[in-house]
Amino acid sequence: GENVEQHPSTLSVQEGDSAVIKCTYSDSASNYFPWYKQELGKRPQLIIDIRSNVGEKKDQRIAVTLNKTAKHFSLHITETQPEDSAVYFCAATGGNQFYFGTGTSLTVIP
Amino acid sequence: KAGVTQTPRYLIKTRGQQVTLSCSPISGHRSVSWYQQTPGQGLQFLFEYFSETQRNKGNFPGRFSGRQFSNSRSEMNVSTLELGDSALYLCASSFARGNEQFFGPGTRLTVL
């Protein structure tokens, strides 16, 4: 089955700096890659996603890049703000089960 | 549209008991997946249902089971509860398999 690895497990940045979280996957059949943000005590929320026919997608301060050849995808958050502090999960699916990374705890220091 | 709902939100049980959790997907969504989340852990996949059929099952013992009804609502059951079953149980729904998945608020189960 698919194996998704996520790094780093924790990340601290100064407010205004950029944050990058990376994930790798193993199954070349995976074609959909969402990113979720989970604030403390809340449900995971879909923040951005990308499909395998696209290399990059942006939504305001967040962007996701996908390298199908290397089987890795990354989340980029620019101009970080304290409210970006949360746990971020990447995931991959080939059309059935979703496989999640182990999460990255992001702390934005004011 | 109303989001994914889960009931109950909180549950306290003792070892050896059984529990049933319910998930109502977003209207029109036919795929429901269940996950277990423990402190410091990621999302551990339990099972996925689509059109009332279990399509995938994660690496959990047979004490964990589930089902999906014709209206796409899903239930999961855990029998003979163990202390290690204490966790946040999340369900997520999507329109079709492999589409955007939306999570419910979760049921926090505490086993004493």
mmCIF file of N, CA, C and O in Angstrom, chain B residues 12-92:
data_model
loop_
_atom_site.group_PDB
_atom_site.id
_atom_site.type_symbol
_atom_site.label_atom_id
_atom_site.label_comp_id
_atom_site.label_asym_id
_atom_site.label_seq_id
_atom_site.Cartn_x
_atom_site.Cartn_y
_atom_site.Cartn_z
ATOM 1 N N ILE B 12 -17.801 8.440 27.927
ATOM 2 C CA ILE B 12 -16.947 7.797 28.922
ATOM 3 C C ILE B 12 -17.483 6.393 29.148
ATOM 4 O O ILE B 12 -18.663 6.221 29.448
ATOM 5 N N LYS B 13 -16.612 5.417 28.997
ATOM 6 C CA LYS B 13 -16.974 4.012 29.171
ATOM 7 C C LYS B 13 -15.936 3.335 30.062
ATOM 8 O O LYS B 13 -14.858 3.881 30.322
ATOM 9 N N THR B 14 -16.275 2.149 30.510
ATOM 10 C CA THR B 14 -15.320 1.366 31.290
ATOM 11 C C THR B 14 -14.835 0.179 30.473
ATOM 12 O O THR B 14 -15.504 -0.237 29.500
ATOM 13 N N ARG B 15 -13.719 -0.343 30.858
ATOM 14 C CA ARG B 15 -13.141 -1.493 30.159
ATOM 15 C C ARG B 15 -14.144 -2.631 30.050
ATOM 16 O O ARG B 15 -14.883 -2.915 30.993
ATOM 17 N N GLY B 16 -14.171 -3.255 28.905
ATOM 18 C CA GLY B 16 -15.050 -4.385 28.689
ATOM 19 C C GLY B 16 -16.389 -4.016 28.073
ATOM 20 O O GLY B 16 -17.068 -4.883 27.509
ATOM 21 N N GLN B 17 -16.763 -2.741 28.184
ATOM 22 C CA GLN B 17 -18.031 -2.321 27.580
ATOM 23 C C GLN B 17 -17.878 -2.186 26.077
ATOM 24 O O GLN B 17 -16.784 -2.304 25.524
ATOM 25 N N GLN B 18 -18.997 -1.938 25.412
ATOM 26 C CA GLN B 18 -18.947 -1.673 23.986
ATOM 27 C C GLN B 18 -19.543 -0.293 23.716
ATOM 28 O O GLN B 18 -20.255 0.267 24.562
ATOM 29 N N VAL B 19 -19.228 0.250 22.557
ATOM 30 C CA VAL B 19 -19.676 1.591 22.238
ATOM 31 C C VAL B 19 -20.011 1.688 20.748
ATOM 32 O O VAL B 19 -19.416 0.993 19.918
ATOM 33 N N THR B 20 -20.991 2.512 20.445
ATOM 34 C CA THR B 20 -21.364 2.769 19.053
ATOM 35 C C THR B 20 -21.307 4.265 18.798
ATOM 36 O O THR B 20 -21.893 5.048 19.548
ATOM 37 N N LEU B 21 -20.579 4.633 17.756
ATOM 38 C CA LEU B 21 -20.443 6.037 17.380
ATOM 39 C C LEU B 21 -21.145 6.252 16.046
ATOM 40 O O LEU B 21 -21.124 5.367 15.184
ATOM 41 N N SER B 22 -21.715 7.441 15.873
ATOM 42 C CA SER B 22 -22.474 7.712 14.663
ATOM 43 C C SER B 22 -21.887 8.887 13.887
ATOM 44 O O SER B 22 -21.360 9.829 14.473
ATOM 45 N N CYS B 23 -22.004 8.801 12.576
ATOM 46 C CA CYS B 23 -21.502 9.850 11.684
ATOM 47 C C CYS B 23 -22.526 10.119 10.595
ATOM 48 O O CYS B 23 -22.942 9.189 9.884
ATOM 49 N N SER B 24 -22.924 11.383 10.464
ATOM 50 C CA SER B 24 -23.821 11.770 9.378
ATOM 51 C C SER B 24 -23.039 12.614 8.385
ATOM 52 O O SER B 24 -22.548 13.695 8.740
ATOM 53 N N PRO B 25 -22.877 12.129 7.164
ATOM 54 C CA PRO B 25 -22.055 12.856 6.187
ATOM 55 C C PRO B 25 -22.776 14.074 5.639
ATOM 56 O O PRO B 25 -23.964 14.273 5.874
ATOM 57 N N ILE B 26 -22.037 14.871 4.921
ATOM 58 C CA ILE B 26 -22.622 16.003 4.199
ATOM 59 C C ILE B 26 -23.639 15.444 3.203
ATOM 60 O O ILE B 26 -23.384 14.401 2.574
ATOM 61 N N SER B 27 -24.762 16.137 3.054
ATOM 62 C CA SER B 27 -25.800 15.676 2.139
ATOM 63 C C SER B 27 -25.233 15.457 0.745
ATOM 64 O O SER B 27 -24.561 16.329 0.178
ATOM 65 N N GLY B 28 -25.493 14.274 0.199
ATOM 66 C CA GLY B 28 -24.995 13.944 -1.136
ATOM 67 C C GLY B 28 -23.682 13.192 -1.144
ATOM 68 O O GLY B 28 -23.290 12.619 -2.166
ATOM 69 N N HIS B 29 -22.996 13.198 -0.008
ATOM 70 C CA HIS B 29 -21.733 12.446 0.081
ATOM 71 C C HIS B 29 -22.021 10.990 0.340
ATOM 72 O O HIS B 29 -22.840 10.651 1.196
ATOM 73 N N ARG B 30 -21.344 10.130 -0.379
ATOM 74 C CA ARG B 30 -21.609 8.695 -0.245
ATOM 75 C C ARG B 30 -20.448 7.918 0.371
ATOM 76 O O ARG B 30 -20.588 6.736 0.668
ATOM 77 N N SER B 31 -19.303 8.575 0.492
ATOM 78 C CA SER B 31 -18.139 7.887 1.058
ATOM 79 C C SER B 31 -17.890 8.388 2.467
ATOM 80 O O SER B 31 -17.885 9.600 2.717
ATOM 81 N N VAL B 32 -17.716 7.469 3.394
ATOM 82 C CA VAL B 32 -17.422 7.813 4.782
ATOM 83 C C VAL B 32 -16.217 7.014 5.240
ATOM 84 O O VAL B 32 -16.172 5.794 5.065
ATOM 85 N N SER B 33 -15.250 7.703 5.808
ATOM 86 C CA SER B 33 -14.070 7.050 6.364
ATOM 87 C C SER B 33 -13.985 7.370 7.847
ATOM 88 O O SER B 33 -14.409 8.433 8.285
ATOM 89 N N TRP B 34 -13.421 6.447 8.594
ATOM 90 C CA TRP B 34 -13.235 6.633 10.033
ATOM 91 C C TRP B 34 -11.755 6.596 10.369
ATOM 92 O O TRP B 34 -11.002 5.794 9.801
ATOM 93 N N TYR B 35 -11.367 7.444 11.334
ATOM 94 C CA TYR B 35 -9.978 7.521 11.770
ATOM 95 C C TYR B 35 -9.926 7.577 13.293
ATOM 96 O O TYR B 35 -10.822 8.120 13.940
ATOM 97 N N GLN B 36 -8.842 7.042 13.831
ATOM 98 C CA GLN B 36 -8.571 7.168 15.255
ATOM 99 C C GLN B 36 -7.396 8.125 15.426
ATOM 100 O O GLN B 36 -6.375 7.992 14.744
ATOM 101 N N GLN B 37 -7.550 9.079 16.334
ATOM 102 C CA GLN B 37 -6.462 10.022 16.597
ATOM 103 C C GLN B 37 -6.167 10.033 18.091
ATOM 104 O O GLN B 37 -7.039 10.317 18.904
ATOM 105 N N THR B 38 -4.943 9.709 18.445
ATOM 106 C CA THR B 38 -4.504 9.752 19.842
ATOM 107 C C THR B 38 -3.487 10.876 19.994
ATOM 108 O O THR B 38 -2.859 11.279 19.007
ATOM 109 N N PRO B 39 -3.304 11.381 21.236
ATOM 110 C CA PRO B 39 -2.397 12.510 21.460
ATOM 111 C C PRO B 39 -1.015 12.253 20.874
ATOM 112 O O PRO B 39 -0.402 11.223 21.141
ATOM 113 N N GLY B 40 -0.564 13.180 20.080
ATOM 114 C CA GLY B 40 0.759 13.046 19.489
ATOM 115 C C GLY B 40 0.821 12.123 18.295
ATOM 116 O O GLY B 40 1.872 11.981 17.674
ATOM 117 N N GLN B 41 -0.282 11.493 17.970
ATOM 118 C CA GLN B 41 -0.317 10.572 16.832
ATOM 119 C C GLN B 41 -1.045 11.201 15.658
ATOM 120 O O GLN B 41 -1.793 12.134 15.783
ATOM 121 N N GLY B 42 -0.810 10.675 14.555
ATOM 122 C CA GLY B 42 -1.500 11.137 13.357
ATOM 123 C C GLY B 42 -2.885 10.534 13.276
ATOM 124 O O GLY B 42 -3.477 10.145 14.282
ATOM 125 N N LEU B 43 -3.362 10.443 12.082
ATOM 126 C CA LEU B 43 -4.689 9.896 11.829
ATOM 127 C C LEU B 43 -4.534 8.439 11.408
ATOM 128 O O LEU B 43 -4.039 8.153 10.321
ATOM 129 N N GLN B 44 -4.973 7.545 12.273
ATOM 130 C CA GLN B 44 -4.898 6.120 11.975
ATOM 131 C C GLN B 44 -6.192 5.682 11.298
ATOM 132 O O GLN B 44 -7.267 5.797 11.881
ATOM 133 N N PHE B 45 -6.066 5.171 10.090
ATOM 134 C CA PHE B 45 -7.225 4.777 9.291
ATOM 135 C C PHE B 45 -7.890 3.542 9.867
ATOM 136 O O PHE B 45 -7.233 2.522 10.119
ATOM 137 N N LEU B 46 -9.194 3.619 10.064
ATOM 138 C CA LEU B 46 -9.966 2.474 10.561
ATOM 139 C C LEU B 46 -10.643 1.745 9.418
ATOM 140 O O LEU B 46 -10.402 0.572 9.184
ATOM 141 N N PHE B 47 -11.570 2.402 8.750
ATOM 142 C CA PHE B 47 -12.233 1.815 7.587
ATOM 143 C C PHE B 47 -12.905 2.882 6.740
ATOM 144 O O PHE B 47 -13.097 4.017 7.164
ATOM 145 N N GLU B 48 -13.242 2.440 5.526
ATOM 146 C CA GLU B 48 -13.904 3.296 4.553
ATOM 147 C C GLU B 48 -15.140 2.589 4.035
ATOM 148 O O GLU B 48 -15.096 1.398 3.724
ATOM 149 N N TYR B 49 -16.238 3.331 3.967
ATOM 150 C CA TYR B 49 -17.479 2.791 3.432
ATOM 151 C C TYR B 49 -17.935 3.611 2.238
ATOM 152 O O TYR B 49 -17.790 4.846 2.210
ATOM 153 N N PHE B 50 -18.456 2.912 1.258
ATOM 154 C CA PHE B 50 -19.019 3.564 0.073
ATOM 155 C C PHE B 50 -20.161 2.705 -0.405
ATOM 156 O O PHE B 50 -20.003 1.497 -0.575
ATOM 157 N N SER B 51 -21.307 3.340 -0.613
ATOM 158 C CA SER B 51 -22.506 2.610 -1.051
ATOM 159 C C SER B 51 -22.767 1.391 -0.178
ATOM 160 O O SER B 51 -22.974 0.278 -0.693
ATOM 161 N N GLU B 52 -22.729 1.616 1.122
ATOM 162 C CA GLU B 52 -23.088 0.607 2.128
ATOM 163 C C GLU B 52 -22.114 -0.565 2.198
ATOM 164 O O GLU B 52 -22.407 -1.565 2.871
ATOM 165 N N THR B 53 -20.987 -0.472 1.523
ATOM 166 C CA THR B 53 -20.008 -1.563 1.503
ATOM 167 C C THR B 53 -18.683 -1.086 2.074
ATOM 168 O O THR B 53 -18.225 0.011 1.746
ATOM 169 N N GLN B 54 -18.083 -1.913 2.905
ATOM 170 C CA GLN B 54 -16.760 -1.575 3.412
ATOM 171 C C GLN B 54 -15.752 -1.796 2.290
ATOM 172 O O GLN B 54 -15.611 -2.902 1.775
ATOM 173 N N ARG B 55 -15.032 -0.760 1.935
ATOM 174 C CA ARG B 55 -14.106 -0.838 0.807
ATOM 175 C C ARG B 55 -12.671 -1.077 1.264
ATOM 176 O O ARG B 55 -11.887 -1.680 0.532
ATOM 177 N N ASN B 56 -12.324 -0.555 2.421
ATOM 178 C CA ASN B 56 -10.979 -0.719 2.951
ATOM 179 C C ASN B 56 -11.052 -0.814 4.457
ATOM 180 O O ASN B 56 -11.954 -0.262 5.082
ATOM 181 N N LYS B 57 -10.073 -1.519 5.029
ATOM 182 C CA LYS B 57 -10.008 -1.622 6.478
ATOM 183 C C LYS B 57 -8.568 -1.427 6.906
ATOM 184 O O LYS B 57 -7.650 -1.978 6.289
ATOM 185 N N GLY B 58 -8.365 -0.668 7.960
ATOM 186 C CA GLY B 58 -7.031 -0.441 8.480
ATOM 187 C C GLY B 58 -6.595 -1.579 9.387
ATOM 188 O O GLY B 58 -7.298 -2.569 9.574
ATOM 189 N N ASN B 59 -5.439 -1.406 9.974
ATOM 190 C CA ASN B 59 -4.842 -2.454 10.789
ATOM 191 C C ASN B 59 -5.322 -2.361 12.240
ATOM 192 O O ASN B 59 -4.567 -2.022 13.149
ATOM 193 N N PHE B 60 -6.560 -2.653 12.449
ATOM 194 C CA PHE B 60 -7.165 -2.647 13.775
ATOM 195 C C PHE B 60 -7.783 -4.013 14.039
ATOM 196 O O PHE B 60 -8.195 -4.707 13.106
ATOM 197 N N PRO B 61 -7.858 -4.394 15.321
ATOM 198 C CA PRO B 61 -8.429 -5.708 15.640
ATOM 199 C C PRO B 61 -9.907 -5.792 15.287
ATOM 200 O O PRO B 61 -10.578 -4.780 15.071
ATOM 201 N N GLY B 62 -10.412 -7.015 15.263
ATOM 202 C CA GLY B 62 -11.790 -7.262 14.894
ATOM 203 C C GLY B 62 -12.810 -6.654 15.845
ATOM 204 O O GLY B 62 -14.000 -6.607 15.531
ATOM 205 N N ARG B 63 -12.334 -6.170 17.005
ATOM 206 C CA ARG B 63 -13.249 -5.493 17.941
ATOM 207 C C ARG B 63 -13.815 -4.205 17.336
ATOM 208 O O ARG B 63 -14.832 -3.697 17.784
ATOM 209 N N PHE B 64 -13.135 -3.709 16.337
ATOM 210 C CA PHE B 64 -13.585 -2.496 15.652
ATOM 211 C C PHE B 64 -14.377 -2.904 14.412
ATOM 212 O O PHE B 64 -13.858 -3.626 13.550
ATOM 213 N N SER B 65 -15.585 -2.434 14.328
ATOM 214 C CA SER B 65 -16.410 -2.751 13.172
ATOM 215 C C SER B 65 -17.244 -1.543 12.808
ATOM 216 O O SER B 65 -17.335 -0.576 13.564
ATOM 217 N N GLY B 66 -17.840 -1.608 11.643
ATOM 218 C CA GLY B 66 -18.659 -0.481 11.227
ATOM 219 C C GLY B 66 -19.690 -0.910 10.216
ATOM 220 O O GLY B 66 -19.764 -2.091 9.810
ATOM 221 N N ARG B 67 -20.506 0.050 9.843
ATOM 222 C CA ARG B 67 -21.476 -0.195 8.785
ATOM 223 C C ARG B 67 -21.938 1.148 8.230
ATOM 224 O O ARG B 67 -21.750 2.191 8.852
ATOM 225 N N GLN B 68 -22.552 1.060 7.067
ATOM 226 C CA GLN B 68 -23.101 2.260 6.444
ATOM 227 C C GLN B 68 -24.511 1.951 5.998
ATOM 228 O O GLN B 68 -24.789 0.879 5.452
ATOM 229 N N PHE B 69 -25.385 2.907 6.206
ATOM 230 C CA PHE B 69 -26.785 2.729 5.871
ATOM 231 C C PHE B 69 -27.097 3.310 4.486
ATOM 232 O O PHE B 69 -26.266 3.988 3.892
ATOM 233 N N SER B 70 -28.300 3.047 4.025
ATOM 234 C CA SER B 70 -28.666 3.479 2.670
ATOM 235 C C SER B 70 -28.682 4.999 2.522
ATOM 236 O O SER B 70 -28.548 5.521 1.413
ATOM 237 N N ASN B 71 -28.805 5.722 3.637
ATOM 238 C CA ASN B 71 -28.769 7.196 3.560
ATOM 239 C C ASN B 71 -27.349 7.733 3.757
ATOM 240 O O ASN B 71 -27.161 8.925 3.946
ATOM 241 N N SER B 72 -26.383 6.835 3.710
ATOM 242 C CA SER B 72 -24.943 7.122 3.822
ATOM 243 C C SER B 72 -24.466 7.380 5.250
ATOM 244 O O SER B 72 -23.268 7.479 5.467
ATOM 245 N N ARG B 73 -25.380 7.477 6.199
ATOM 246 C CA ARG B 73 -24.948 7.583 7.593
ATOM 247 C C ARG B 73 -24.161 6.336 7.962
ATOM 248 O O ARG B 73 -24.402 5.245 7.450
ATOM 249 N N SER B 74 -23.185 6.534 8.830
ATOM 250 C CA SER B 74 -22.334 5.408 9.181
ATOM 251 C C SER B 74 -22.217 5.299 10.701
ATOM 252 O O SER B 74 -22.334 6.290 11.426
ATOM 253 N N GLU B 75 -22.017 4.111 11.159
ATOM 254 C CA GLU B 75 -21.758 3.847 12.568
ATOM 255 C C GLU B 75 -20.500 3.004 12.680
ATOM 256 O O GLU B 75 -20.196 2.202 11.798
ATOM 257 N N MET B 76 -19.785 3.225 13.774
ATOM 258 C CA MET B 76 -18.704 2.303 14.085
ATOM 259 C C MET B 76 -18.919 1.785 15.503
ATOM 260 O O MET B 76 -19.468 2.482 16.368
ATOM 261 N N ASN B 77 -18.520 0.567 15.701
ATOM 262 C CA ASN B 77 -18.719 -0.093 16.980
ATOM 263 C C ASN B 77 -17.378 -0.622 17.486
ATOM 264 O O ASN B 77 -16.579 -1.153 16.708
ATOM 265 N N VAL B 78 -17.160 -0.451 18.764
ATOM 266 C CA VAL B 78 -15.975 -1.030 19.386
ATOM 267 C C VAL B 78 -16.466 -1.899 20.535
ATOM 268 O O VAL B 78 -17.169 -1.411 21.435
ATOM 269 N N SER B 79 -16.139 -3.162 20.497
ATOM 270 C CA SER B 79 -16.568 -4.071 21.560
ATOM 271 C C SER B 79 -15.404 -4.320 22.519
ATOM 272 O O SER B 79 -14.242 -4.076 22.186
ATOM 273 N N THR B 80 -15.732 -4.802 23.689
ATOM 274 C CA THR B 80 -14.736 -5.157 24.699
ATOM 275 C C THR B 80 -13.663 -4.061 24.802
ATOM 276 O O THR B 80 -12.484 -4.272 24.533
ATOM 277 N N LEU B 81 -14.098 -2.891 25.195
ATOM 278 C CA LEU B 81 -13.213 -1.732 25.223
ATOM 279 C C LEU B 81 -11.983 -1.953 26.088
ATOM 280 O O LEU B 81 -12.050 -2.581 27.155
ATOM 281 N N GLU B 82 -10.855 -1.420 25.617
ATOM 282 C CA GLU B 82 -9.595 -1.453 26.352
ATOM 283 C C GLU B 82 -9.168 -0.008 26.620
ATOM 284 O O GLU B 82 -9.613 0.923 25.934
ATOM 285 N N LEU B 83 -8.291 0.152 27.626
ATOM 286 C CA LEU B 83 -7.836 1.491 27.975
ATOM 287 C C LEU B 83 -7.224 2.195 26.769
ATOM 288 O O LEU B 83 -7.410 3.401 26.562
ATOM 289 N N GLY B 84 -6.532 1.445 25.941
ATOM 290 C CA GLY B 84 -5.852 2.004 24.777
ATOM 291 C C GLY B 84 -6.785 2.478 23.675
ATOM 292 O O GLY B 84 -6.335 3.089 22.707
ATOM 293 N N ASP B 85 -8.071 2.211 23.843
ATOM 294 C CA ASP B 85 -9.043 2.678 22.843
ATOM 295 C C ASP B 85 -9.437 4.128 23.078
ATOM 296 O O ASP B 85 -10.139 4.721 22.255
ATOM 297 N N SER B 86 -8.980 4.698 24.195
ATOM 298 C CA SER B 86 -9.260 6.107 24.456
ATOM 299 C C SER B 86 -8.634 6.952 23.366
ATOM 300 O O SER B 86 -7.420 6.870 23.125
ATOM 301 N N ALA B 87 -9.450 7.746 22.697
ATOM 302 C CA ALA B 87 -8.957 8.499 21.536
ATOM 303 C C ALA B 87 -10.062 9.406 21.024
ATOM 304 O O ALA B 87 -11.209 9.341 21.472
ATOM 305 N N LEU B 88 -9.680 10.234 20.065
ATOM 306 C CA LEU B 88 -10.650 11.019 19.307
ATOM 307 C C LEU B 88 -10.949 10.233 18.038
ATOM 308 O O LEU B 88 -10.033 9.870 17.297
ATOM 309 N N TYR B 89 -12.216 9.924 17.812
ATOM 310 C CA TYR B 89 -12.618 9.195 16.616
ATOM 311 C C TYR B 89 -13.254 10.174 15.643
ATOM 312 O O TYR B 89 -14.271 10.806 15.948
ATOM 313 N N LEU B 90 -12.636 10.278 14.498
ATOM 314 C CA LEU B 90 -13.075 11.217 13.476
ATOM 315 C C LEU B 90 -13.660 10.473 12.293
ATOM 316 O O LEU B 90 -13.136 9.435 11.887
ATOM 317 N N CYS B 91 -14.727 11.008 11.768
ATOM 318 C CA CYS B 91 -15.193 10.485 10.490
ATOM 319 C C CYS B 91 -15.059 11.597 9.458
ATOM 320 O O CYS B 91 -15.016 12.785 9.798
ATOM 321 N N ALA B 92 -14.950 11.209 8.220
ATOM 322 C CA ALA B 92 -14.813 12.165 7.133
ATOM 323 C C ALA B 92 -15.668 11.689 5.969
ATOM 324 O O ALA B 92 -15.745 10.483 5.705
#
